[in-house]
XYZ file of C-alpha atoms in Angstrom:
714
model
C 94.914 76.153 103.228
C 97.726 75.712 106.366
C 100.210 78.588 105.280
C 97.212 80.889 104.147
C 95.787 80.630 107.471
C 98.994 81.054 109.346
C 99.456 84.350 107.273
C 95.181 85.220 108.185
C 96.422 84.912 111.757
C 99.576 87.473 112.211
C 98.205 90.807 112.736
C 100.004 92.189 109.466
C 99.137 89.347 107.252
C 95.067 89.969 108.774
C 95.577 94.004 108.201
C 96.523 93.095 104.281
C 93.699 91.024 103.785
C 91.786 94.334 104.414
C 93.451 95.944 101.986
C 93.225 93.718 99.185
C 89.329 93.802 99.875
C 88.631 97.449 100.431
C 91.318 97.838 97.281
C 89.007 94.903 95.042
C 86.364 96.877 96.286
C 87.173 100.260 95.160
C 88.767 99.200 92.243
C 85.400 97.574 91.072
C 83.114 100.474 91.889
C 85.717 102.859 90.005
C 84.958 100.591 87.165
C 81.328 99.701 87.791
C 79.829 102.749 88.827
C 81.512 105.491 88.514
C 82.284 107.316 85.112
C 86.189 108.154 85.415
C 86.638 108.598 81.207
C 89.809 106.244 81.047
C 91.343 107.444 77.724
C 94.441 105.367 77.637
C 96.624 102.085 79.372
C 98.634 104.688 81.307
C 94.859 106.102 83.361
C 93.806 102.130 83.869
C 97.292 101.764 85.194
C 96.809 104.747 88.288
C 93.081 103.687 88.739
C 93.842 100.500 88.903
C 96.852 101.005 91.931
C 95.706 104.493 92.894
C 93.749 103.241 95.798
C 96.283 101.060 97.254
C 98.460 104.601 98.776
C 95.388 105.806 100.673
C 93.972 102.344 102.286
C 97.573 101.405 103.230
C 99.235 104.703 105.252
C 95.085 104.518 106.986
C 95.239 100.985 107.481
C 98.854 101.102 109.237
C 97.628 102.939 111.846
C 96.327 100.450 114.276
C 99.538 99.248 113.790
C 100.345 101.802 116.671
C 98.042 100.408 118.882
C 100.330 98.208 121.805
C 97.520 96.119 122.475
C 96.085 93.072 120.145
C 92.282 93.207 120.401
C 92.388 97.189 120.252
C 94.429 97.088 117.672
C 92.374 94.577 115.797
C 88.949 97.116 116.829
C 90.411 100.146 115.181
C 91.622 97.805 111.714
C 87.979 96.802 112.248
C 86.407 100.724 112.161
C 88.760 102.209 109.670
C 87.286 99.517 107.869
C 84.106 99.887 107.964
C 84.122 103.309 108.288
C 86.145 103.029 104.808
C 83.484 100.830 103.127
C 80.420 103.203 104.321
C 83.002 105.692 102.423
C 82.952 104.153 98.610
C 79.027 103.214 99.548
C 78.220 106.448 100.028
C 79.648 107.725 97.306
C 78.784 104.942 95.089
C 75.527 105.947 95.448
C 75.949 109.999 95.929
C 76.876 109.766 92.184
C 74.053 107.745 90.711
C 72.264 110.812 92.119
C 74.512 113.421 91.194
C 77.232 112.388 88.742
C 79.791 113.439 91.530
C 81.703 113.046 94.639
C 81.020 113.079 98.257
C 82.943 116.720 99.471
C 83.475 118.394 102.734
C 80.416 120.437 102.340
C 78.098 117.417 101.203
C 79.432 116.263 104.670
C 79.120 119.027 107.358
C 76.127 120.090 105.541
C 73.835 116.593 104.757
C 71.957 117.648 108.213
C 70.434 120.617 105.871
C 69.436 117.492 102.904
C 69.167 114.848 105.447
C 64.881 114.773 104.952
C 63.977 113.136 102.053
C 66.936 111.363 100.797
C 66.427 108.792 102.694
C 63.909 106.942 99.370
C 66.211 108.273 97.665
C 69.364 106.766 98.757
C 67.199 103.624 98.372
C 66.042 104.062 94.990
C 69.783 104.479 93.881
C 70.847 101.294 95.605
C 70.528 98.057 92.856
C 70.396 94.077 93.589
C 74.307 94.498 92.105
C 75.526 96.678 95.190
C 75.490 93.056 96.911
C 78.900 93.231 95.655
C 80.680 95.618 98.402
C 78.826 93.792 101.688
C 80.192 90.433 100.651
C 83.709 91.121 101.558
C 81.907 91.721 105.229
C 80.479 88.119 105.050
C 83.636 86.826 104.215
C 85.328 88.102 106.858
C 82.455 87.473 110.198
C 83.248 83.459 108.409
C 86.938 83.344 109.181
C 86.181 84.966 113.012
C 83.188 82.424 113.142
C 84.698 79.518 111.940
C 88.025 80.845 114.354
C 89.965 80.381 110.773
C 91.430 83.257 111.837
C 92.888 84.628 115.683
C 92.999 87.217 116.865
C 96.952 87.391 117.190
C 98.991 88.602 120.227
C 101.926 88.955 119.393
C 103.646 92.911 120.074
C 103.860 94.471 116.958
C 106.923 96.130 116.363
C 107.093 100.482 116.143
C 109.118 100.115 113.976
C 107.740 97.827 110.900
C 104.173 100.192 111.919
C 106.319 103.352 110.812
C 107.549 100.805 107.493
C 103.765 100.304 107.172
C 103.066 104.165 107.334
C 106.306 105.062 105.287
C 104.884 102.100 102.195
C 100.889 103.688 101.924
C 102.691 106.977 101.888
C 105.963 106.070 99.555
C 103.054 104.791 97.565
C 101.445 107.910 97.305
C 104.486 110.608 96.826
C 104.853 107.680 93.666
C 102.371 107.857 92.258
C 100.728 111.666 92.512
C 104.706 112.306 90.722
C 102.539 109.818 87.986
C 99.589 111.985 87.948
C 101.843 114.978 88.421
C 104.263 113.777 84.610
C 101.009 112.584 82.870
C 97.852 115.184 83.962
C 100.362 118.429 84.605
C 99.017 120.894 87.238
C 96.726 118.397 88.218
C 95.587 119.247 91.631
C 96.065 123.196 90.759
C 94.065 123.231 88.128
C 90.928 120.419 88.429
C 88.018 121.999 86.774
C 86.295 117.649 87.548
C 86.501 115.572 90.714
C 86.752 112.742 88.119
C 90.161 113.690 87.999
C 91.153 113.625 91.592
C 89.685 110.443 92.138
C 90.820 108.801 88.521
C 95.492 109.667 89.936
C 94.773 109.800 93.050
C 91.100 107.780 94.709
C 88.378 109.042 96.147
C 89.556 109.401 99.895
C 92.852 110.976 98.300
C 89.763 113.255 96.713
C 88.087 114.297 99.815
C 91.817 114.638 101.931
C 91.841 117.145 98.471
C 88.886 119.052 99.137
C 89.078 119.413 103.140
C 92.612 121.240 101.968
C 90.617 123.032 99.430
C 88.043 124.300 101.932
C 90.212 125.030 104.160
C 92.097 127.669 101.724
C 88.639 129.167 100.850
C 87.790 129.984 104.038
C 91.331 132.106 103.828
C 90.402 133.019 100.647
C 88.019 134.736 101.692
C 88.659 136.490 104.786
C 91.970 137.907 103.067
C 89.958 139.305 100.221
C 89.835 143.492 100.185
C 87.640 145.926 98.177
C 90.224 146.922 95.347
C 88.907 142.845 94.484
C 85.367 144.285 93.118
C 86.732 146.866 90.523
C 87.444 143.888 88.078
C 84.914 142.754 88.700
C 82.755 145.669 87.312
C 85.068 146.331 84.532
C 83.241 142.786 83.916
C 79.699 143.031 84.658
C 79.781 146.727 82.576
C 81.855 145.427 79.226
C 79.900 142.282 79.187
C 76.226 144.147 79.717
C 73.348 143.873 77.085
C 71.053 146.650 76.783
C 67.676 145.923 76.533
C 65.392 145.399 73.503
C 62.300 149.140 73.761
C 59.875 146.192 72.009
C 60.303 144.612 75.166
C 62.005 146.492 78.107
C 58.985 147.798 80.663
C 56.568 145.208 78.530
C 55.703 143.385 82.172
C 56.389 146.378 84.029
C 53.761 146.791 87.393
C 53.019 143.099 86.870
C 52.927 139.994 89.076
C 55.524 137.370 88.150
C 55.833 134.309 88.858
C 57.635 131.806 88.750
C 56.608 127.797 87.945
C 60.076 125.138 88.903
C 59.485 122.176 86.650
C 61.349 119.691 88.654
C 64.171 117.652 86.923
C 62.237 118.275 83.453
C 64.492 117.834 80.229
C 63.170 119.895 76.499
C 62.459 116.623 74.482
C 59.628 116.076 76.946
C 57.545 119.250 75.233
C 55.948 117.380 72.232
C 56.400 113.837 72.663
C 54.343 110.923 73.084
C 53.651 107.579 74.540
C 51.057 104.723 72.943
C 48.942 107.459 71.036
C 49.075 109.944 74.673
C 51.214 113.326 74.929
C 52.697 113.417 78.596
C 52.829 116.836 78.690
C 49.298 118.045 76.764
C 49.376 121.093 78.804
C 53.335 122.494 78.647
C 52.158 121.669 75.082
C 50.015 123.756 74.093
C 51.121 126.341 76.369
C 54.955 126.805 74.714
C 53.408 127.489 71.845
C 50.788 129.623 73.413
C 49.946 133.313 71.046
C 51.580 134.218 73.700
C 54.041 132.995 75.322
C 57.642 133.019 73.947
C 59.198 129.638 74.956
C 63.116 129.374 74.057
C 63.381 126.252 72.649
C 67.999 126.251 72.977
C 68.265 126.518 76.597
C 69.897 124.864 79.233
C 70.463 124.047 82.148
C 73.770 125.259 83.879
C 73.899 123.048 87.286
C 77.035 121.370 88.988
C 76.326 118.893 91.966
C 74.204 121.602 93.420
C 70.928 120.806 90.916
C 68.250 122.864 92.365
C 70.636 125.074 94.493
C 71.548 125.860 92.011
C 69.056 126.567 89.124
C 67.967 129.263 92.395
C 71.188 130.827 92.517
C 70.984 131.201 88.671
C 67.640 132.699 88.716
C 67.305 134.620 91.891
C 71.227 136.545 91.650
C 72.365 136.313 88.456
C 75.236 134.121 89.437
C 77.181 131.213 88.955
C 76.590 127.936 91.553
C 80.342 126.697 92.396
C 82.603 124.403 90.939
C 81.926 121.889 94.024
C 79.099 121.389 96.426
C 75.835 123.321 96.199
C 76.069 127.525 97.062
C 73.231 127.458 99.194
C 74.592 124.665 101.753
C 77.840 126.448 102.015
C 78.102 130.137 101.198
C 73.809 131.055 101.006
C 74.289 131.426 105.124
C 76.397 134.574 104.492
C 76.775 135.955 101.291
C 75.650 139.143 100.081
C 73.429 139.044 97.276
C 72.126 142.078 94.697
C 68.886 139.116 93.985
C 65.947 139.258 92.228
C 63.480 139.181 95.390
C 65.041 142.975 96.997
C 65.917 144.860 93.625
C 62.288 144.356 92.471
C 61.031 145.255 96.262
C 63.242 148.121 96.111
C 62.847 149.542 93.087
C 58.971 148.341 92.222
C 57.346 148.390 94.992
C 56.830 144.437 94.753
C 56.305 141.517 97.038
C 57.972 137.842 97.409
C 57.760 135.351 98.770
C 58.434 131.380 97.575
C 56.280 127.961 97.662
C 57.866 124.514 98.614
C 56.494 121.602 100.131
C 60.009 120.036 101.556
C 60.990 121.470 105.092
C 62.629 124.505 105.468
C 66.402 123.603 105.819
C 67.008 121.517 103.073
C 69.895 123.122 100.601
C 70.213 125.916 103.742
C 66.851 127.670 101.883
C 65.402 128.686 106.266
C 68.299 130.755 105.924
C 69.388 131.555 102.180
C 66.517 133.415 101.620
C 66.591 135.332 104.056
C 69.953 136.306 102.566
C 68.019 137.924 99.456
C 64.814 138.940 100.240
C 62.160 137.533 99.928
C 59.732 138.891 102.799
C 57.631 134.641 102.963
C 59.206 131.780 102.722
C 56.094 129.081 102.987
C 57.453 125.620 103.682
C 56.118 122.331 104.355
C 54.647 123.659 107.898
C 52.467 126.394 105.869
C 49.925 123.406 104.704
C 47.968 120.547 106.405
C 50.583 117.190 105.193
C 48.844 114.375 106.043
C 51.271 110.780 104.729
C 49.415 110.742 101.072
C 50.315 114.382 100.713
C 53.538 113.621 100.864
C 55.394 112.616 96.979
C 56.623 109.167 97.064
C 60.364 110.250 97.117
C 59.546 112.261 100.183
C 61.115 115.456 99.462
C 57.837 117.467 100.179
C 54.202 117.466 99.433
C 52.902 117.123 96.327
C 52.481 119.404 93.572
C 49.172 119.236 92.808
C 48.544 120.019 97.050
C 50.668 122.103 96.504
C 50.008 124.360 94.087
C 46.840 124.508 95.565
C 46.983 124.491 99.626
C 49.106 127.572 98.432
C 46.341 130.086 96.712
C 44.506 130.827 100.366
C 48.854 132.385 101.038
C 49.484 133.932 97.774
C 45.273 135.192 97.650
C 47.034 137.374 100.428
C 50.171 138.425 98.817
C 50.187 141.802 98.130
C 50.386 143.010 94.264
C 52.844 142.761 92.597
C 54.014 139.802 94.008
C 56.912 137.682 92.897
C 56.659 134.637 93.692
C 58.365 131.129 93.203
C 56.809 127.697 93.588
C 59.507 124.339 93.621
C 57.417 121.260 92.321
C 59.009 117.857 93.701
C 57.185 115.443 92.539
C 58.848 114.788 89.487
C 62.561 113.916 91.307
C 64.560 111.945 90.353
C 63.189 107.777 91.809
C 60.055 109.344 90.844
C 57.613 107.185 92.629
C 53.786 108.106 92.258
C 51.102 106.151 92.882
C 48.070 104.103 91.219
C 45.677 106.897 92.053
C 47.954 110.052 91.366
C 49.077 108.567 87.895
C 44.768 108.745 86.496
C 44.537 106.926 83.054
C 48.000 107.728 82.188
C 49.719 104.827 80.270
C 53.911 105.052 80.287
C 56.060 103.735 77.942
C 56.708 99.596 78.161
C 61.326 100.748 78.363
C 63.856 98.207 79.739
C 65.216 100.450 82.554
C 62.091 101.013 85.219
C 62.938 105.038 85.656
C 62.443 106.481 82.295
C 59.167 104.373 82.392
C 58.701 106.331 86.262
C 60.208 109.497 84.615
C 56.832 109.873 82.208
C 54.609 109.215 85.107
C 55.600 111.921 87.379
C 56.444 114.181 83.980
C 52.207 113.631 82.965
C 51.135 114.241 86.717
C 53.313 117.499 86.756
C 51.651 118.439 83.809
C 48.765 118.761 85.116
C 49.763 120.236 88.347
C 50.414 122.653 86.311
C 47.291 123.406 84.535
C 45.339 123.481 87.085
C 47.044 125.935 89.147
C 47.146 128.405 85.103
C 42.844 127.550 85.786
C 42.668 129.303 88.971
C 45.343 131.953 87.455
C 42.022 132.796 85.032
C 39.046 132.097 87.495
C 41.069 134.669 89.308
C 41.776 137.292 86.096
C 44.936 136.447 87.986
C 46.348 135.908 84.372
C 45.390 139.289 83.195
C 47.718 140.762 85.510
C 51.288 137.918 85.666
C 53.940 137.377 83.936
C 54.704 133.421 84.321
C 58.454 131.859 84.005
C 58.500 127.860 83.323
C 61.618 126.195 84.130
C 64.141 123.730 84.027
C 66.362 123.483 86.844
C 68.633 120.331 85.641
C 68.483 117.391 83.551
C 65.886 114.492 85.281
C 67.681 110.450 83.877
C 71.263 110.622 83.883
C 73.571 109.350 81.267
C 72.585 105.277 81.507
C 68.402 106.421 80.783
C 69.241 108.687 77.756
C 70.556 106.084 76.334
C 67.880 103.468 77.219
C 65.599 105.444 76.008
C 67.049 106.389 72.237
C 65.502 103.951 71.183
C 62.144 107.109 71.985
C 64.280 109.395 70.467
C 64.300 107.932 67.505
C 67.815 107.219 67.919
C 69.570 104.336 68.478
C 71.937 103.377 71.563
C 74.830 102.314 69.831
C 75.035 105.178 67.834
C 74.169 107.798 70.720
C 77.172 110.575 71.515
C 78.107 112.687 74.139
C 76.298 115.427 72.201
C 73.119 113.575 71.634
C 74.059 113.705 75.876
C 73.994 116.432 75.958
C 71.167 117.753 74.045
C 69.208 114.807 76.611
C 71.016 116.354 79.858
C 71.202 119.569 79.549
C 68.480 121.340 77.130
C 65.043 122.096 79.685
C 62.511 124.258 78.466
C 62.408 128.366 79.226
C 58.559 130.076 78.672
C 57.491 133.224 79.831
C 53.864 133.572 79.385
C 51.707 136.974 79.492
C 48.726 137.754 77.838
C 49.537 139.989 75.273
C 52.929 139.250 75.047
C 53.270 138.686 71.059
C 54.268 134.935 70.934
C 56.624 131.909 68.862
C 59.286 130.364 69.602
C 62.540 131.926 69.668
C 66.055 130.460 68.327
C 68.059 131.967 70.621
C 70.957 130.399 72.811
C 70.842 131.372 76.425
C 71.004 129.118 80.064
C 69.638 129.785 83.400
C 72.281 132.498 84.187
C 70.477 134.800 80.844
C 66.995 134.677 82.790
C 67.132 136.785 85.725
C 68.506 140.149 83.035
C 65.348 139.252 81.016
C 63.172 139.389 83.958
C 63.967 141.705 85.110
C 64.225 143.773 82.241
C 60.711 142.789 81.071
C 59.350 144.868 84.500
C 61.150 147.059 83.699
C 64.502 147.310 85.826
C 67.509 148.077 84.143
C 70.581 146.080 85.282
C 73.325 147.810 83.927
C 74.382 148.700 87.820
C 73.919 145.401 89.122
C 76.543 142.909 88.704
C 74.550 140.149 86.726
C 77.145 137.420 84.759
C 73.838 136.925 82.306
C 72.816 138.966 79.361
C 69.013 139.523 78.473
C 67.768 136.743 76.033
C 65.635 139.379 74.055
C 68.621 141.950 73.870
C 70.220 142.271 70.453
C 73.445 142.699 72.351
C 73.284 139.021 74.255
C 75.694 136.661 74.971
C 74.625 133.158 72.925
C 78.063 131.144 74.041
C 76.126 128.866 77.136
C 78.944 127.770 79.347
C 78.631 124.622 81.832
C 78.973 124.514 85.123
C 83.069 122.225 83.735
C 83.461 123.703 81.733
C 81.837 122.733 78.460
C 79.819 125.000 76.276
C 77.605 125.376 73.920
C 77.263 128.218 70.667
C 74.727 128.696 68.371
C 76.896 126.612 66.102
C 79.137 124.450 67.487
C 79.675 122.092 70.865
C 82.693 122.093 72.620
C 83.396 119.394 75.646
C 87.609 119.920 77.838
C 89.514 117.149 78.542
C 92.478 118.620 80.194
C 94.177 121.393 77.381
C 92.538 118.411 74.326
C 88.731 119.068 73.830
C 86.340 117.567 70.952
C 84.262 119.943 68.829
C 80.590 118.799 68.090
C 78.886 120.347 64.586
C 75.524 121.798 66.251
C 73.169 120.940 62.953
C 75.076 117.821 62.091
C 75.637 116.648 65.351
C 79.091 114.876 64.091
C 82.531 115.517 65.924
C 85.142 118.564 63.825
C 87.940 116.912 62.875
C 90.125 119.997 64.129
C 93.258 119.377 62.932
C 91.867 120.206 59.339
C 90.121 123.958 60.795
C 92.702 126.094 61.687
C 90.476 128.932 61.759
C 87.826 127.195 64.058
C 90.284 125.712 66.178
C 91.340 129.572 67.447
C 87.480 130.880 67.765
C 87.617 127.903 69.785
C 90.591 129.371 72.131
C 88.934 132.531 72.267
C 85.454 130.261 73.962
C 87.610 129.004 76.021
C 89.429 132.204 78.003
C 85.632 133.572 77.618
C 84.073 130.823 79.014
C 86.905 130.051 81.976
C 86.680 134.285 82.745
C 82.483 134.192 82.821
C 83.028 131.305 85.680
C 86.521 132.438 87.514
C 84.688 135.820 88.278
C 81.273 134.304 88.928
C 83.547 131.950 91.955
C 85.977 134.868 92.998
C 82.492 136.547 93.811
C 80.061 134.408 95.357
C 83.974 132.397 97.820
C 85.175 135.891 98.431
C 81.652 137.394 99.004
C 82.198 140.579 96.712
C 79.105 141.884 97.401
C 79.878 142.994 100.349
C 81.541 145.948 99.083
C 79.901 146.921 96.355
C 76.205 148.759 96.871
C 74.433 149.744 93.465
C 72.776 153.362 93.328
C 69.275 153.457 94.864
C 70.432 148.936 96.496
C 70.596 148.629 99.356
C 71.673 145.857 100.964
C 69.264 143.096 102.685
C 69.745 142.944 106.064
C 68.794 139.414 107.405
C 67.402 140.400 110.498
C 64.210 141.885 109.232
C 62.612 139.060 108.181
C 61.081 136.341 109.624
C 59.301 133.600 108.664
C 57.447 132.061 111.186
C 53.612 133.486 112.656
C 53.603 134.497 108.751
C 49.545 134.581 108.743
C 49.926 137.384 111.313
C 52.323 139.101 109.415
C 50.120 138.941 106.332
C 46.784 139.828 108.096
C 48.382 142.228 110.093
C 49.458 143.867 106.634
C 46.081 143.960 105.210
C 45.070 145.212 108.269
C 47.197 148.026 108.473
C 46.197 149.163 105.131
C 42.346 149.090 104.760
C 40.992 150.144 101.734
C 44.515 150.107 100.302
C 45.567 146.809 100.283
C 45.837 145.068 96.577
C 45.670 141.275 97.633
C 43.147 139.177 96.121
C 42.073 138.756 99.051
C 40.963 141.974 99.022
C 39.812 142.751 95.417
C 37.616 140.161 95.902
C 35.655 142.186 99.207
C 37.249 140.639 101.382
C 36.576 136.563 100.804
C 38.722 133.861 99.220
C 38.837 133.217 96.238
C 40.026 128.966 96.916
C 36.708 128.409 96.256
C 37.698 128.929 92.822
C 40.429 127.056 92.674
C 39.572 122.832 91.223
C 42.450 119.943 91.596
C 41.885 116.135 91.461
C 44.215 115.905 93.955
C 43.247 112.602 95.501
C 43.841 113.611 98.734
C 41.306 116.660 98.388
C 38.637 114.348 97.146
C 37.738 113.625 101.549
C 36.461 116.073 104.024
C 39.296 118.395 104.176
C 39.220 121.186 101.402
C 41.681 124.114 101.234
C 38.790 126.284 101.562
C 39.305 126.153 105.173
C 43.126 126.019 105.304
C 43.444 129.100 106.191
C 41.011 129.287 108.498
C 41.972 126.244 110.188
C 46.119 128.073 109.992
C 45.311 131.185 111.347
C 43.792 129.386 114.299
C 46.959 126.853 114.866
C 48.966 130.472 114.441
C 47.610 132.018 116.885
C-alpha cells in the first residue's frame, strides 16, 4: 500500500492514475454503450488500446507547467473535460446512434431548448460507473492519501511523455490502416474512426474535415454543376399521365409524423388499435399508401427528413444540413417552386422555438412565407409536451387552425408534430383510456402511448378539414420522418411483432427501424396499397408532379413514385441500401445480402451473378449520395437557375409580426381574398375545431386566440 501511495504522490504517478481511469471509462463506454461492430480479435485490440494515445498526449500538457499546484489543476481540468465529453457522447449516441461532431458542438445553441429532458430520459442507473472515479479521486485527496508533488518536473520528461502519446497514436494509425485501408480518406461511418483511433481522435479528425469542407466550398467552380445536371437529366423519371396534375390548384398539407414507424399501422395492444384513425386513413379509398417506403435520414434525423422533403437532396453524411449549411445554401425548394409556378402561399407550423435546428434561418432560404413557431401560440406549462420539444400535437393543430384559415389558397403547409418524440413521456390525463403494453422495456410502452395520442391529434385535424370543406380542395401527405425506437428497444419489441429476440437479425431491424408510412390522401384520388419501393428522397418529385409541375429542370436526387421510370433502389445515409428483392449491408469492402422475401442471408459465393448486380448497385448508390453531398457542401445550386425560377432572397422574408402581414394581405385583396376566413364571410371557422385536449377544457378556447394574438402583436 505504501508503494502505491508513493507512486501516486509523484506528479507522473498521479497523472498515470488519471490516464488509467480515463482509459477504463472509455473502454467501458465502447463495449457497454456504443455499437462498434467489432468483427475480430485484432479489432478488439485496437478498441482497447486506442484511447491511450490521445489521453497520454492531452495529460502530458500539464507536465510542462512549473508550478506544481497549477499543473495538478490543469490535469484535473483535462480529466473533467474529457470525462464530460465521453459521457456526453454516450447520451448523444443513445439518442442519435452517432458521435458528437464539431458541427454538433458549434450548433448546440440552436438545439439547446428541449434537449435537457430528452437527455435526462437517456440516462440510466448504470451510468454511475462513469462518475465513481470522481468519488475515488475526491477520497484520495480528502484523506490525504494523495498529496501534491511540489518537486520540479523536468521539461525533457514532459516532452518524452508527449512523444509517447504521439508514438502510440502513430502505431495505432499504422496498424489501423493496415487492417482497414484508406481509413481516413474513405470514412462513411463515424464508428470506424472511433473503433480504430478512439473517440477523442474522432473529434480531432472531424475538426480537420470541417476546415477542409470550408476550403472546398470556397474553391467550388461553376463548371462543377455540369456533372450534376448530367446526372439529374439521366436519372429523371417522367410523370405518369394518370397522376400528373391530379392535385393541380389544390392545397397541399404535409403532416410530419414524428418518430412514427410503419409497424404501428394496424397494430393492436390488448385488443385495442394503437392508431385507429391512421389505420382507417391508410386503407381509405381516397388514399394511396406505400408499404415499402423507407426513411433515409442520418444524424440530422428530423431536419434530414425536411431537407429531402423540401429540396430533393439528402442530408449530410454527418451532422445536420439545416444546422450546418441551411443558413447559407441556395435552394430549389418546394415552397419557392410551388409559389412561383402555381401561386402557393407557404407556412410551417411547429410548436418549438424557431431557432431549433436553425429553422428560422433555413426556412427563409427555402422561400417559406410564414413560420409559426412557439411564440405564435398561447403556451402554458401544461400545453408543452413532457419532452419539452414544443406544443403538444392536439394543441398545435387546434391553435394552428387560426392561422391556416387566414392563409391565401392554394397553400402549401407543413405541420411538425413533436409529442411522439424520443423519450415518449405523456401525462395520464393526455393519455385517455388507452392501455399500453406491459413490455419489459418501458420506452416501448411509452412509445405506444404517444403514438396513440398523435393518432387522435391527426383525427381531430381531419375532422376540422371536413367541417370547413377544406378536405374537398386539399391533398394531405403524411409520412414518418425517422425511426422511433433504437435497436435495443426493437429487440425488446420483437415478441409483440411475433418474432423471437434470439432470432432477431439486422434485416429485421431494417424492416422496423427504416420502414415508415407514407400516405397521400385526396378526395377523388384512386386509392390503394402501392408496393413501389421508395424513400423520403422521392417525396418532392412525387408531390410536384401531382401538383402539375414537371421536375425535369430541377436538381433532385429522387424520382416520382408513380412514374413507370421510378428508380426503386433506396439508399440509406450509411450507404446500405434496399431494392425490391434484396437488402444490402456494407462493411468496408464487403457486403451482406438478404432476400426481402425470406429474410435470410444469401451466400454470395454461390451467386456470382447477384454479386455483379450488387457491385453495380453500390456504384449507383455511391454516385447518388456523392452527387448530393457535392451539391450541398459546395453550394453548387448558386451556379444554376432553372428557366422561369427566381432564386430566393431570404431578406424578403420575416417571421415577425406575421399576424399583421396576413391581415394586411387579406385587406389589400378585398373580395379577391381566397382565405378560408374570407370565404366564410369574414368569420372564423375555429369554432368548428373540436378537440378533447385537456388543456383546452378551461376558459381558454381557440376561438378567441386570433383576436388575442392580434391585440398582442399590435
